XYZ file of C-alpha atoms in Angstrom:
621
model
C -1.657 -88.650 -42.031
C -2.894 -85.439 -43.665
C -5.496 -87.160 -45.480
C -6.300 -89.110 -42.467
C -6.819 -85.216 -40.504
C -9.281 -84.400 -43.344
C -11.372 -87.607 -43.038
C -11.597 -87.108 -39.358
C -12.564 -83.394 -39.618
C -15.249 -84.030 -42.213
C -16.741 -87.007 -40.162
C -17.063 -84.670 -37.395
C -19.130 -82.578 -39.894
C -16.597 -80.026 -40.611
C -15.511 -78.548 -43.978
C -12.199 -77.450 -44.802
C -11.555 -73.736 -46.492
C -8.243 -74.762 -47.825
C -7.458 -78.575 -47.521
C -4.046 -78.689 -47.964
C -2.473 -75.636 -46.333
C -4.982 -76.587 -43.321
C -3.580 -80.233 -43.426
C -0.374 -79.458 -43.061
C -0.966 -77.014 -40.110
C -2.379 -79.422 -38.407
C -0.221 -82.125 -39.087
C 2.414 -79.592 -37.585
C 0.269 -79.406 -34.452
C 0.274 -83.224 -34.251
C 3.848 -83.608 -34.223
C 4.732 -80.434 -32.190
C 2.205 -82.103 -29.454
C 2.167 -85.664 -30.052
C -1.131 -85.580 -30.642
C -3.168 -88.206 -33.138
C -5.633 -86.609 -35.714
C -8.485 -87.671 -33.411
C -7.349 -85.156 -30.380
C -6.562 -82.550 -33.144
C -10.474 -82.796 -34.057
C -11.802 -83.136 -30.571
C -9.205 -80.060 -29.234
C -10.922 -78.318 -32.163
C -14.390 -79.113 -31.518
C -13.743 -77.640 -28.138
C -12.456 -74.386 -29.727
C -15.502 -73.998 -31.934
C -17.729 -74.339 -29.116
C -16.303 -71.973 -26.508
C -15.505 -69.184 -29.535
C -18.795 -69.249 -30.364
C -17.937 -69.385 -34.236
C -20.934 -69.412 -36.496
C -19.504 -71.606 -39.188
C -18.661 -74.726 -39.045
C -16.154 -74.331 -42.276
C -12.175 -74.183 -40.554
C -10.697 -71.236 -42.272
C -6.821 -71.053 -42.864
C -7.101 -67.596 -40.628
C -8.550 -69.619 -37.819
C -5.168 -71.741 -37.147
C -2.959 -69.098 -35.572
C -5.644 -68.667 -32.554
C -6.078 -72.753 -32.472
C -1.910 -72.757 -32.325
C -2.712 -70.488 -29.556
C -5.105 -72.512 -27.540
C -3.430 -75.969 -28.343
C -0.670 -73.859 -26.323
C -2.535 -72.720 -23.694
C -4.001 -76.309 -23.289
C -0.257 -77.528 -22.996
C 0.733 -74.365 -20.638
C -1.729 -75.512 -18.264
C -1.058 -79.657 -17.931
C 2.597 -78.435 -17.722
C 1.992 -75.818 -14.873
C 0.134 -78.526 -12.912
C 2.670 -80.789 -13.074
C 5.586 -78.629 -12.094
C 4.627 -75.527 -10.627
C 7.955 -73.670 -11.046
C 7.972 -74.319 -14.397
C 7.333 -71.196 -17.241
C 6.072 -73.009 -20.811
C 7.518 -70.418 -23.166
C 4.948 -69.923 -26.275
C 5.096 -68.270 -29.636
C 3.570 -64.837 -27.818
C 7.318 -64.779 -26.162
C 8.779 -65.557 -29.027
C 6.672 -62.237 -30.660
C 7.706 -60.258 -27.742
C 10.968 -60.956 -27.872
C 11.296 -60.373 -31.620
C 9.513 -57.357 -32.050
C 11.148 -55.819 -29.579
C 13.383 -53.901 -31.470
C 15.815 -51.825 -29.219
C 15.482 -55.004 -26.677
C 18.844 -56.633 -27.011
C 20.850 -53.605 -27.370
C 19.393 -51.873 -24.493
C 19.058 -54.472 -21.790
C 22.258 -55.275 -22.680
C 23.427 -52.321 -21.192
C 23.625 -52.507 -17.469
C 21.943 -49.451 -16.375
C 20.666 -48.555 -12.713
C 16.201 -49.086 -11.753
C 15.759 -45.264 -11.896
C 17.208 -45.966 -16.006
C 15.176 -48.724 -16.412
C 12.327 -46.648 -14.909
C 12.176 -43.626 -17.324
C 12.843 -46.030 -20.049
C 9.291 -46.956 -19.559
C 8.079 -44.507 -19.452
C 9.960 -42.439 -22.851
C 10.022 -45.341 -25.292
C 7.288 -44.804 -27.920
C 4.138 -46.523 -28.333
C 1.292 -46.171 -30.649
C -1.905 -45.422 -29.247
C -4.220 -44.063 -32.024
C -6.990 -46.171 -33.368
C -6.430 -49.611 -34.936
C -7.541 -50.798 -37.689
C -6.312 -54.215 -37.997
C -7.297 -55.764 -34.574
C -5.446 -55.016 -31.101
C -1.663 -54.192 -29.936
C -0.100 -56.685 -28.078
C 2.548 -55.766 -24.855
C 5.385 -54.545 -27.216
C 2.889 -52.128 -28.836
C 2.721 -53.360 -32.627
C -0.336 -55.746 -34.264
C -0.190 -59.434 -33.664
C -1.900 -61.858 -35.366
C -3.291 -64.148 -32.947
C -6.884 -63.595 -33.690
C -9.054 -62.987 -30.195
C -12.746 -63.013 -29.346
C -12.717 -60.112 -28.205
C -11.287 -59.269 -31.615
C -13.900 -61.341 -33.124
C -16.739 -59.510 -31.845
C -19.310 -58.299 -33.508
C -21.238 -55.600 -31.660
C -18.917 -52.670 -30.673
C -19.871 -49.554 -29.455
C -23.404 -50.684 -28.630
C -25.348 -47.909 -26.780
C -26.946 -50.371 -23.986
C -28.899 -47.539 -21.991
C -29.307 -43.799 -23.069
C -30.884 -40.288 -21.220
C -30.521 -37.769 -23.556
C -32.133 -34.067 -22.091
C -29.978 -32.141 -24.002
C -30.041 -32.094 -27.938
C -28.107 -29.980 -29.275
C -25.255 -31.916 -27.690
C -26.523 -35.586 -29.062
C -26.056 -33.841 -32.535
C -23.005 -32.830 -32.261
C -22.025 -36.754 -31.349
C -23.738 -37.848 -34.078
C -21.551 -35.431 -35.979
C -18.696 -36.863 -34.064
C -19.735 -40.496 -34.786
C -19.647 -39.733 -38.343
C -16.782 -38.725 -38.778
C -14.312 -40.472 -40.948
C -11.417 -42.804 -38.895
C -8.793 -41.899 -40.948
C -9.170 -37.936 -40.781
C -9.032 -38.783 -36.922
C -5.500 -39.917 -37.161
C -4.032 -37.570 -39.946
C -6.044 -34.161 -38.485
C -4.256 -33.344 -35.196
C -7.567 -33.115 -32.896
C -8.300 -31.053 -29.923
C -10.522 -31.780 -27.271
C -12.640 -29.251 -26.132
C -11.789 -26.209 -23.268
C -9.071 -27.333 -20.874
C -11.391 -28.465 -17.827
C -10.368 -26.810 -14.051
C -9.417 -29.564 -11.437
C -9.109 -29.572 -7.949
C -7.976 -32.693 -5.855
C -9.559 -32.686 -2.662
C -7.163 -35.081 -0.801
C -7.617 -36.466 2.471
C -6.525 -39.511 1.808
C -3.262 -41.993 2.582
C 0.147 -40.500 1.208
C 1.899 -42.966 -0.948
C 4.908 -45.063 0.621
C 2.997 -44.982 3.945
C 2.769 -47.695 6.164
C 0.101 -49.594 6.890
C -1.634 -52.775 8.725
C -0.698 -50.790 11.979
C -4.212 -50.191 12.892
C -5.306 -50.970 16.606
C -8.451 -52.223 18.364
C -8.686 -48.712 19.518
C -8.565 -46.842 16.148
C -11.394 -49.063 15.525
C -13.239 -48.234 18.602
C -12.534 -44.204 17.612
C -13.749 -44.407 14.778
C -17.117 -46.277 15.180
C -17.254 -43.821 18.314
C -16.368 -40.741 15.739
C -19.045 -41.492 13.403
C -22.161 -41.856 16.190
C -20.461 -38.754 17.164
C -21.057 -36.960 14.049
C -24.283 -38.258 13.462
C -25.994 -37.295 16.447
C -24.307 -33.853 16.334
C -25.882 -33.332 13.136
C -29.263 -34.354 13.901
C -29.794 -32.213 17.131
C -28.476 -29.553 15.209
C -30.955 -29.786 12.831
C -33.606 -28.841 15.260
C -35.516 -31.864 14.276
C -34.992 -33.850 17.044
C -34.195 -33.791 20.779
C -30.724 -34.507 22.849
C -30.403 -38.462 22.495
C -30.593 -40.514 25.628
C -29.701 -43.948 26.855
C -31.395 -46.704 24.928
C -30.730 -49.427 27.281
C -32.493 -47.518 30.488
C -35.943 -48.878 31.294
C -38.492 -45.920 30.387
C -42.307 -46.066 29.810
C -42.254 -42.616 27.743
C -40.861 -42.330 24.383
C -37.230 -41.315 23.789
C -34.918 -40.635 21.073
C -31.567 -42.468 20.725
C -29.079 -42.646 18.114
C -26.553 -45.782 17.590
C -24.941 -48.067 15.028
C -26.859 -51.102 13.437
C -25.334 -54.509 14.673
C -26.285 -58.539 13.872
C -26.355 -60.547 17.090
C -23.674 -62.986 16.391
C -22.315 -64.077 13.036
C -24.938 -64.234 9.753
C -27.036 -61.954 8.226
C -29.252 -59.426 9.939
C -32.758 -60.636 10.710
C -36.018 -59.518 13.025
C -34.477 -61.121 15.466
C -31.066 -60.351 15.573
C -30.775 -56.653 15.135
C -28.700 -54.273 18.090
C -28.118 -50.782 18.918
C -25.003 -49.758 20.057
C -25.346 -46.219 21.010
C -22.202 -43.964 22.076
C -19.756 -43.948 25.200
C -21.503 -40.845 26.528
C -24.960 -41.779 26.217
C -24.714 -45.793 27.033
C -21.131 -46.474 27.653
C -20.942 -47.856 24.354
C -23.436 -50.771 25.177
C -25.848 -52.647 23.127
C -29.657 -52.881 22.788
C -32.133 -55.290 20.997
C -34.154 -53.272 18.401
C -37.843 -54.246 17.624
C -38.784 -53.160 13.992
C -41.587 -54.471 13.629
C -44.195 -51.358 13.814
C -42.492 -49.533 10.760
C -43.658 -50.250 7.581
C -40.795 -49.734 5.750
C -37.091 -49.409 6.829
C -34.140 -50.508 5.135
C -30.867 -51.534 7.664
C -27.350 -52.886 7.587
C -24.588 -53.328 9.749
C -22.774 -50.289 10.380
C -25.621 -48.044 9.853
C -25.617 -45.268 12.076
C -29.606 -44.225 12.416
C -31.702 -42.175 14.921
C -34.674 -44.186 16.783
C -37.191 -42.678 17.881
C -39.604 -45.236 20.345
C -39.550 -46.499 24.016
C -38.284 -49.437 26.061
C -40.331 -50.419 28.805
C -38.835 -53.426 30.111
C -34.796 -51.950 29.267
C -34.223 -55.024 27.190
C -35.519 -54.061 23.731
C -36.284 -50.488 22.343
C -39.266 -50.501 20.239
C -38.980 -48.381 17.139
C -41.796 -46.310 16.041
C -39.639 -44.315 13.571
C -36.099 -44.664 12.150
C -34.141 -41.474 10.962
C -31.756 -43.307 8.309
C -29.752 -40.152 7.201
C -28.556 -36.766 8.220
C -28.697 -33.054 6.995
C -25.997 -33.248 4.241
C -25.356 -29.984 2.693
C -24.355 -29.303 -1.384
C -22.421 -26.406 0.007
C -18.589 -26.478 -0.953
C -16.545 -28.582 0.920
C -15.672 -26.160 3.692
C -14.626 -28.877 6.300
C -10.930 -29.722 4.538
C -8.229 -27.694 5.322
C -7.415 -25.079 2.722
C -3.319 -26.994 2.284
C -5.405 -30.483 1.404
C -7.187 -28.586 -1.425
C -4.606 -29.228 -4.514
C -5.237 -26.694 -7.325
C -3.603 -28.627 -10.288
C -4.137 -25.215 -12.374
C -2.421 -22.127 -11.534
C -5.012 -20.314 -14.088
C -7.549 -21.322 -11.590
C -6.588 -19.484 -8.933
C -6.540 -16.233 -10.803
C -9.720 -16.599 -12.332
C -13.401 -16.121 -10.517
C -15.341 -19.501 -11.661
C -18.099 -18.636 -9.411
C -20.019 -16.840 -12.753
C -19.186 -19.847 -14.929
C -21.932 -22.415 -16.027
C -21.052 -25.899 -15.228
C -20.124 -27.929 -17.816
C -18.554 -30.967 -18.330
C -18.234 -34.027 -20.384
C -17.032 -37.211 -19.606
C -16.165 -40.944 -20.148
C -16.263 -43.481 -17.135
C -14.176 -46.962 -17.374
C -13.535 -49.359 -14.541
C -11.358 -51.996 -14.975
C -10.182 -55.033 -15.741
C -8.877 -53.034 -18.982
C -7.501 -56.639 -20.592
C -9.424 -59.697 -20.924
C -8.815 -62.771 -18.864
C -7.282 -64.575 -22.490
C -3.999 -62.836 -22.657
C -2.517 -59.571 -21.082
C -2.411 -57.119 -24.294
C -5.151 -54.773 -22.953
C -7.108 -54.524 -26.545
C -10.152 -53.116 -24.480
C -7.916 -49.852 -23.247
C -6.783 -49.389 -26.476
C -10.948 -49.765 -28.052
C -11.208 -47.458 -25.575
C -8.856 -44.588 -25.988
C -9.478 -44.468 -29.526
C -13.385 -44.369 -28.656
C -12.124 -41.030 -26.824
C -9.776 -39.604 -29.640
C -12.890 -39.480 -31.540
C -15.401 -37.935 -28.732
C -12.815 -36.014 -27.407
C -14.055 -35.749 -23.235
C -12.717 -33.247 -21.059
C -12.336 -35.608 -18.604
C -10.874 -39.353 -19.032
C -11.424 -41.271 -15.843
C -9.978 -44.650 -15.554
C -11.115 -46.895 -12.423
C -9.280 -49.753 -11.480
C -7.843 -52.668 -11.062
C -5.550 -51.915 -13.764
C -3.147 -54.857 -13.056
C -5.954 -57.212 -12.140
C -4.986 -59.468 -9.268
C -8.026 -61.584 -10.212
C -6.317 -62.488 -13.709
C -5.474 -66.407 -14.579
C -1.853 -65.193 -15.643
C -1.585 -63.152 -12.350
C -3.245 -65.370 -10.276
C -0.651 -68.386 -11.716
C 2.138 -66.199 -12.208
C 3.288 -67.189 -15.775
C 3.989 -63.398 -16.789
C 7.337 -62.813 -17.148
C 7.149 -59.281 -16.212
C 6.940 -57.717 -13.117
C 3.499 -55.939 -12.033
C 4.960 -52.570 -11.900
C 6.376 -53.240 -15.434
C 3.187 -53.999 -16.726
C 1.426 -50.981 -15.389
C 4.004 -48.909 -16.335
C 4.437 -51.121 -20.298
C 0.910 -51.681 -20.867
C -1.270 -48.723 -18.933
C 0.747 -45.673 -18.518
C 2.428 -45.586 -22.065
C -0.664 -45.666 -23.703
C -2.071 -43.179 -22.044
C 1.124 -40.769 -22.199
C 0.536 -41.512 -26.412
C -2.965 -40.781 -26.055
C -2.843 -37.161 -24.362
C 0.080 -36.405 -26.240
C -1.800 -37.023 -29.488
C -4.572 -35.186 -28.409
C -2.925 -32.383 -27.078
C -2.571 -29.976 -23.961
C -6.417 -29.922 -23.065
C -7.012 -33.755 -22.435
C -6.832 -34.888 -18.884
C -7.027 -38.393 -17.473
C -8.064 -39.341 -14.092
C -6.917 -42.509 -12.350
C -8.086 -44.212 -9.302
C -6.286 -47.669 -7.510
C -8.103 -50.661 -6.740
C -7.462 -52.921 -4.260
C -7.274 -55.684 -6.975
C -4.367 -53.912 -8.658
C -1.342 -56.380 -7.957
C 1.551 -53.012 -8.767
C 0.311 -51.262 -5.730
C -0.920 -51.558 -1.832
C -2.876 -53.718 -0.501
C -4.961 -51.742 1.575
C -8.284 -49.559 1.903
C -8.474 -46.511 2.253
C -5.364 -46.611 -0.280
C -3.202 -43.893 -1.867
C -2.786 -42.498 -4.866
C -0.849 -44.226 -7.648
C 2.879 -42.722 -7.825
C 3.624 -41.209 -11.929
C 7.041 -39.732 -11.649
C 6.912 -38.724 -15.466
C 7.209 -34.989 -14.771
C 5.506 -35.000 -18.623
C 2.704 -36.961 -16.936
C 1.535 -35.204 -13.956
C -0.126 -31.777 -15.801
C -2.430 -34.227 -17.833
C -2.652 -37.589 -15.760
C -3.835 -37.194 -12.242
C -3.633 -40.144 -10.072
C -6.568 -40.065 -6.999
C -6.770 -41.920 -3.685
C -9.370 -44.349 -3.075
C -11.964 -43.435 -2.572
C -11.194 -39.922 -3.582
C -12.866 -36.794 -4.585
C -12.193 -34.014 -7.183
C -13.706 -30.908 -8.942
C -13.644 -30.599 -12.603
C -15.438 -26.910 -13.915
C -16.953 -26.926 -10.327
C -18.824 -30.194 -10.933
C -17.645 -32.013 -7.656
C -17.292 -35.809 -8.987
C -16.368 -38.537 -5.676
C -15.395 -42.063 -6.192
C -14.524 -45.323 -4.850
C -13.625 -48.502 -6.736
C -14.558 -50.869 -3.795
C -17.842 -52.688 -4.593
C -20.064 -51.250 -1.789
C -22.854 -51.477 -3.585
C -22.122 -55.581 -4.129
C -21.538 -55.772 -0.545
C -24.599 -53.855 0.889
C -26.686 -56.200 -1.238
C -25.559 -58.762 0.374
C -26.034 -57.683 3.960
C -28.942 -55.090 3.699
C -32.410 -56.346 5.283
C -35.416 -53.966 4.243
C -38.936 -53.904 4.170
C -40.963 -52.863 1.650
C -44.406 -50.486 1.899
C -47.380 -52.402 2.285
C -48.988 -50.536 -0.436
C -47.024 -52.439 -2.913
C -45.590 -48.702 -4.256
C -42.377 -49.893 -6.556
C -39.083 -49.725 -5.308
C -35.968 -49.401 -7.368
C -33.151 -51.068 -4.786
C -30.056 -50.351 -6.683
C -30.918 -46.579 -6.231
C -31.476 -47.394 -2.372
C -28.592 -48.601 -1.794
C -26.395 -46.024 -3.599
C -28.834 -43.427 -1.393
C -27.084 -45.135 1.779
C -23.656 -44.375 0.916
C -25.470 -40.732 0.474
C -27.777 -40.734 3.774
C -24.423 -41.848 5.755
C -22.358 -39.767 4.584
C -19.245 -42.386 3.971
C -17.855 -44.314 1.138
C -17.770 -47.099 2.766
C -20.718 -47.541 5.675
C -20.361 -51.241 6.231
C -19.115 -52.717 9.345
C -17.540 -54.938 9.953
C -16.344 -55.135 6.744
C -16.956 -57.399 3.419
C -14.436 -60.573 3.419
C -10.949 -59.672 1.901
C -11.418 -55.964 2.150
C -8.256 -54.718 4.078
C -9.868 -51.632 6.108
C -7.450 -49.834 7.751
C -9.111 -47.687 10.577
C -5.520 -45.738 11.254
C -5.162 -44.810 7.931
C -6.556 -41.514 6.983
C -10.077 -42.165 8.432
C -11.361 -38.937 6.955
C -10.725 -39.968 3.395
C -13.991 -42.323 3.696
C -15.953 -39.302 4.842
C -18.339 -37.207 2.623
C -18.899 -34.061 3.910
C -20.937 -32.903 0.994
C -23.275 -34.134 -1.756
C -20.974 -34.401 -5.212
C -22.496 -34.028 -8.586
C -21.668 -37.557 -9.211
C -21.380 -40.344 -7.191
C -18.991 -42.682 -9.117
C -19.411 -46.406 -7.827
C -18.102 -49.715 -10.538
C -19.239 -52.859 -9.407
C -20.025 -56.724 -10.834
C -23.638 -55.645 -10.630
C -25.432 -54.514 -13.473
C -24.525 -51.113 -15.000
C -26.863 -47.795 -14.173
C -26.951 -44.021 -14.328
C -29.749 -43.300 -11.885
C -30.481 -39.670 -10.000
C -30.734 -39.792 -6.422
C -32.296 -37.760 -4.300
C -31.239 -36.962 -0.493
C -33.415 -34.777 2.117
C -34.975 -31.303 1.805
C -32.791 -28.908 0.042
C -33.488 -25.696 1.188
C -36.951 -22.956 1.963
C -38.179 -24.549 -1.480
C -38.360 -27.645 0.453
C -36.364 -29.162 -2.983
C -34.374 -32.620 -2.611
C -30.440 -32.461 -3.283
C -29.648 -34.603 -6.430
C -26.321 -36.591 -7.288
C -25.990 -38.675 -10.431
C -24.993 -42.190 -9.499
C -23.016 -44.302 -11.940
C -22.250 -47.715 -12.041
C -19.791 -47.926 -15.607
C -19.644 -52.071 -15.241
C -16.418 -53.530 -15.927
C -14.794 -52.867 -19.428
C -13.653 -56.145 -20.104
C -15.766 -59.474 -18.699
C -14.067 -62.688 -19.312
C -12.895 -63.253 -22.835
C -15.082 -60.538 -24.275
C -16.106 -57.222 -23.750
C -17.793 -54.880 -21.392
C -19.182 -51.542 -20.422
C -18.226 -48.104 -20.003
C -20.180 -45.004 -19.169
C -20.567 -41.692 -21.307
C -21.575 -38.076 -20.256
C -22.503 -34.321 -20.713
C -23.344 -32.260 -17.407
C -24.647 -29.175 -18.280
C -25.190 -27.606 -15.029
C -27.514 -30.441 -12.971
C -29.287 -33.746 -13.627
C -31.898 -32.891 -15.593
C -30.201 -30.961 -18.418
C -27.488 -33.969 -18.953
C -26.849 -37.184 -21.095
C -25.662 -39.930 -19.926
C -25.143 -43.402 -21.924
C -23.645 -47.036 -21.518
C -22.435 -48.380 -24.329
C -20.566 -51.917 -24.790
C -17.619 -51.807 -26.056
């Protein structure tokens, strides 16, 4: 039968890098899964093919990820059969051996606050690899992986570099030699300030209580706000009724609505204007004299144009954002203003030059072929070498979305994993680099460990090690870091307002770049979240902390992941000022660090002080 394997491979125009020892491997295979030499072939053909492996010569070092697949293949037809049923594979087997303190400690009967800080104290090694990734129990395995296999890593996909003497010293970084990274105890550079601005849910609270009214209050809250700001401006007049007859022109200020379901069109947009000024009804709004505008639902804009017949308001302009002032955030109450520093409050920042590196990653952190998170670790080795003051981590972290999730074949609980898989290698990795490293880390609403809701709270570390050096945000949340204020939200707006936005361009033909328009709405509207109602699946919650999705003031960055194509782009909002200057925010977009069964993106950069004296890169991983 083995020479019988070897005929078959070779007709299908493969060589064999050691006959024999491949032979019997296979023949093992064959028996193991009553399979005839023919399906070994074919199973293997299909393996070649969706590896993407450039030769077509089957190497000895090849069989242990075939083994795995041939598993996976079996894992699946089993699960389909019987879905209660958990096909045990040679990665529990690895688990379970390498597990070294396993048997003796869970054969102790201890209580969940045990098993809890067990998590969180056992060891794990986080420093860089050099012979592939670390699977769950945190030692190599052999299974070889394509996102092991890869060839590219560290691939600088887009670059802005304004400030040189800081690309030399990565490039002196860069050069630097792996091993005297994990033999020279490194320090990053100066311990960065940080203050939590948090507005947001509490964790443990309870949620899906919101009413028809919250709703109401807070579409009513946000007109509101709007046209507060705009008459205070001195820009524009007090805002009438839009739905009163009137031959004169008037000035009204509303939310954007689409009569009935579908997308916006000419034809379908409405004006719902406040309680006080309309009793909350609705207008048709003609667009067509502008010749440009760019609307969504949930858009709260100014009109400026008349209504003769009190059945559609004819625009002649459309104010699409308010003044929104780089000021500090004065509107918070001083007790929501965490100072995670003591040294801060001592200290007089305001003569200090802002400063600040950083490295962006949103997840998924693993890839969707097995759950031992070899991008995180790529990635915190990536940062013991660059050493950033500031390590922020995006979610999902447990990834709801993932095929083992999804089917439930884990035999660990989410919590576990977060706590196995996410939290102990970052605990190894700002231990290793020392008492100046700080990690930031914001929920998703795809993480499967934690609530199911947006806004959402914060992520709960009760390592008392932990909480000096990893800081867990709501979402959306904002911080400070050296004074550079940094907001963020791991919801895919910008995915969302692509897919409801309607916009017209100038006539002129002048360019327009739309992914910077649309991260300029989230700006001009001052919330992390403008749409309504909201994208399908998104679990808004108008009772929970409604302030949290409020931006009272232009941050230095505007932090937003989503499936659409990674970016660093400067926006520009309204008239900053006597000098008649625009305020800028840097927008960032990391892209997801893993995509399928390779990898993906992350974001890299150096504020010195304002957009045009930074660097900013993507690079693959």
């Amino acid at each position: 039968m083995e020479e019988e394997i070897i005929a078959v491979f070779k007709k299908n125009g493969f060589s064999l890098d050691e006959e024999e020892e491949i032979a019997k491997k296979c023949l093992t295979f064959c028996i193991n899964y009553n399979l005839k030499p023919s399906d070994i072939v074919s199973s293997w053909e299909v393996y070649y093919l969706n590896r993407q492996l450039d030769e077509s010569t089957v190497q000895i070092a090849q069989m242990d990820g075939f083994l795995q697949y041939l598993q996976d293949v079996q894992k699946e037809a089993a699960i389909m059969e019987e879905s209660d049923l958990h096909f045990y594979s040679s990665k529990d087997v690895d688990m379970i051996l390498n597990d070294e303190d396993g048997d003796t400690k869970e054969g102790i009967i201890g209580s969940p606050t045990d098993k809890s800080q067990r998590l969180y104290s056992e060891p794990f090694d986080s420093t860089p690899q050099t012979n592939g990734g670390i699977f769950s129990s945190g030692k190599p395995f052999k299974h070889v992986t394509p996102f092991g296999q890869r060839t590219d890593k560290f691939v600088v996909k887009f670059s802005t570099k304004n400030m040189p003497d800081a690309e030399n010293r990565e490039n002196e970084l860069a050069h630097e030699n792996n091993d005297d990274d994990i033999i020279r105890k490194v320090q990053p550079r100066e311990r960065c300030s940080l203050i939590v601005h948090g507005s947001g849910p509490e964790p443990g609270c309870r949620f899906m209580y919101d009413r028809i009214e919250d709703r109401f209050n807070a579409l009513e809250n946000r007109i509101k706000r709007h046209t507060t700001a705009l008459v205070a401006s001195g820009l524009y007049e007090e805002p009438v009724d839009p739905t009163v007859a009137c031959q004169k022109s008037i000035f009204a200020v509303g939310m954007i609505c689409c009569d009935g379901e579908g997308h916006l069109n000419e034809k379908s947009i409405l004006l719902q204007s406040s309680v006080e000024h309309s009793g909350g009804q609705r207008v048709r709004l003609e667009l067509q004299k502008l010749s440009q505008f760019s609307v969504f639902p949930g858009q709260v804009v100014g009109i400026e144009g008349h209504n003769p017949s009190g059945h559609c308001l004819i625009a002649s302009k459309l104010v699409d954002s308010i003044p929104l002032s780089t000021a500090a955030d004065v509107n918070l109450h001083p007790a929501k203003k965490q100072a995670l520093d003591q040294e801060i409050q001592s200290i007089d920042l305001s003569h200090k030059r802002e400063e600040l590196s950083l490295i962006i990653a949103s997840g998924p952190f693993t890839t969707t072929d097995n759950l031992s998170f070899e991008p995180l670790t790529e990635l915190l080795a990536y940062a013991t070498r660059k050493l950033p003051q500031v390590l922020i981590l995006l979610g999902p972290f447990v990834d709801s979305e993932h095929p083992e999730i999804k089917k439930g074949t884990t035999d660990r609980s989410f919590d576990e994993i977060f706590h196995m898989e996410i939290l102990r290698r970052l605990q190894d990795h700002v231990e290793y680099m020392g008492s100046n490293a700080r990690v930031i880390l914001v929920p998703s609403i795809r993480d499967a460990n934690h609530d199911f809701v947006f806004p959402q709270p914060a992520f709960e570390i009760h390592s008392p090690n932990l909480k000096h050096q990893i800081t867990s945000l709501t979402n959306p949340g904002t911080f400070e870091a050296n004074q550079v204020k940094i907001g963020c939200c791991t919801v895919d707006i910008l995915k969302h307002l692509s897919g409801e936005e309607m916009s017209r361009n100038p006539a002129d033909g002048t360019p327009i770049d739309r992914m910077s328009r649309l991260a300029n709405h989230i700006l001009s509207q001052q919330r992390f979240y403008p749409l309504y109602p909201p994208a399908e699946g998104i679990p808004l919650d108008f009772s929970l902390a409604p302030e949290s999705l409020h931006i009272s003031s232009i941050p230095d960055f505007l932090i937003l992941p989503s499936d659409m194509k990674y970016f660093v782009k400067v926006l520009s909002l309204g008239e900053g000022g006597e000098g008649g200057e625009q305020a800028k925010c840097i927008c960032v977009n990391p892209g997801r660090l893993a995509k399928g069964e390779g990898g993906g993106t992350f974001a890299e950069l150096n504020y010195y002080g304002g957009p045009d004296t930074s660097n900013a890169s993507i690079i693959g991983i």
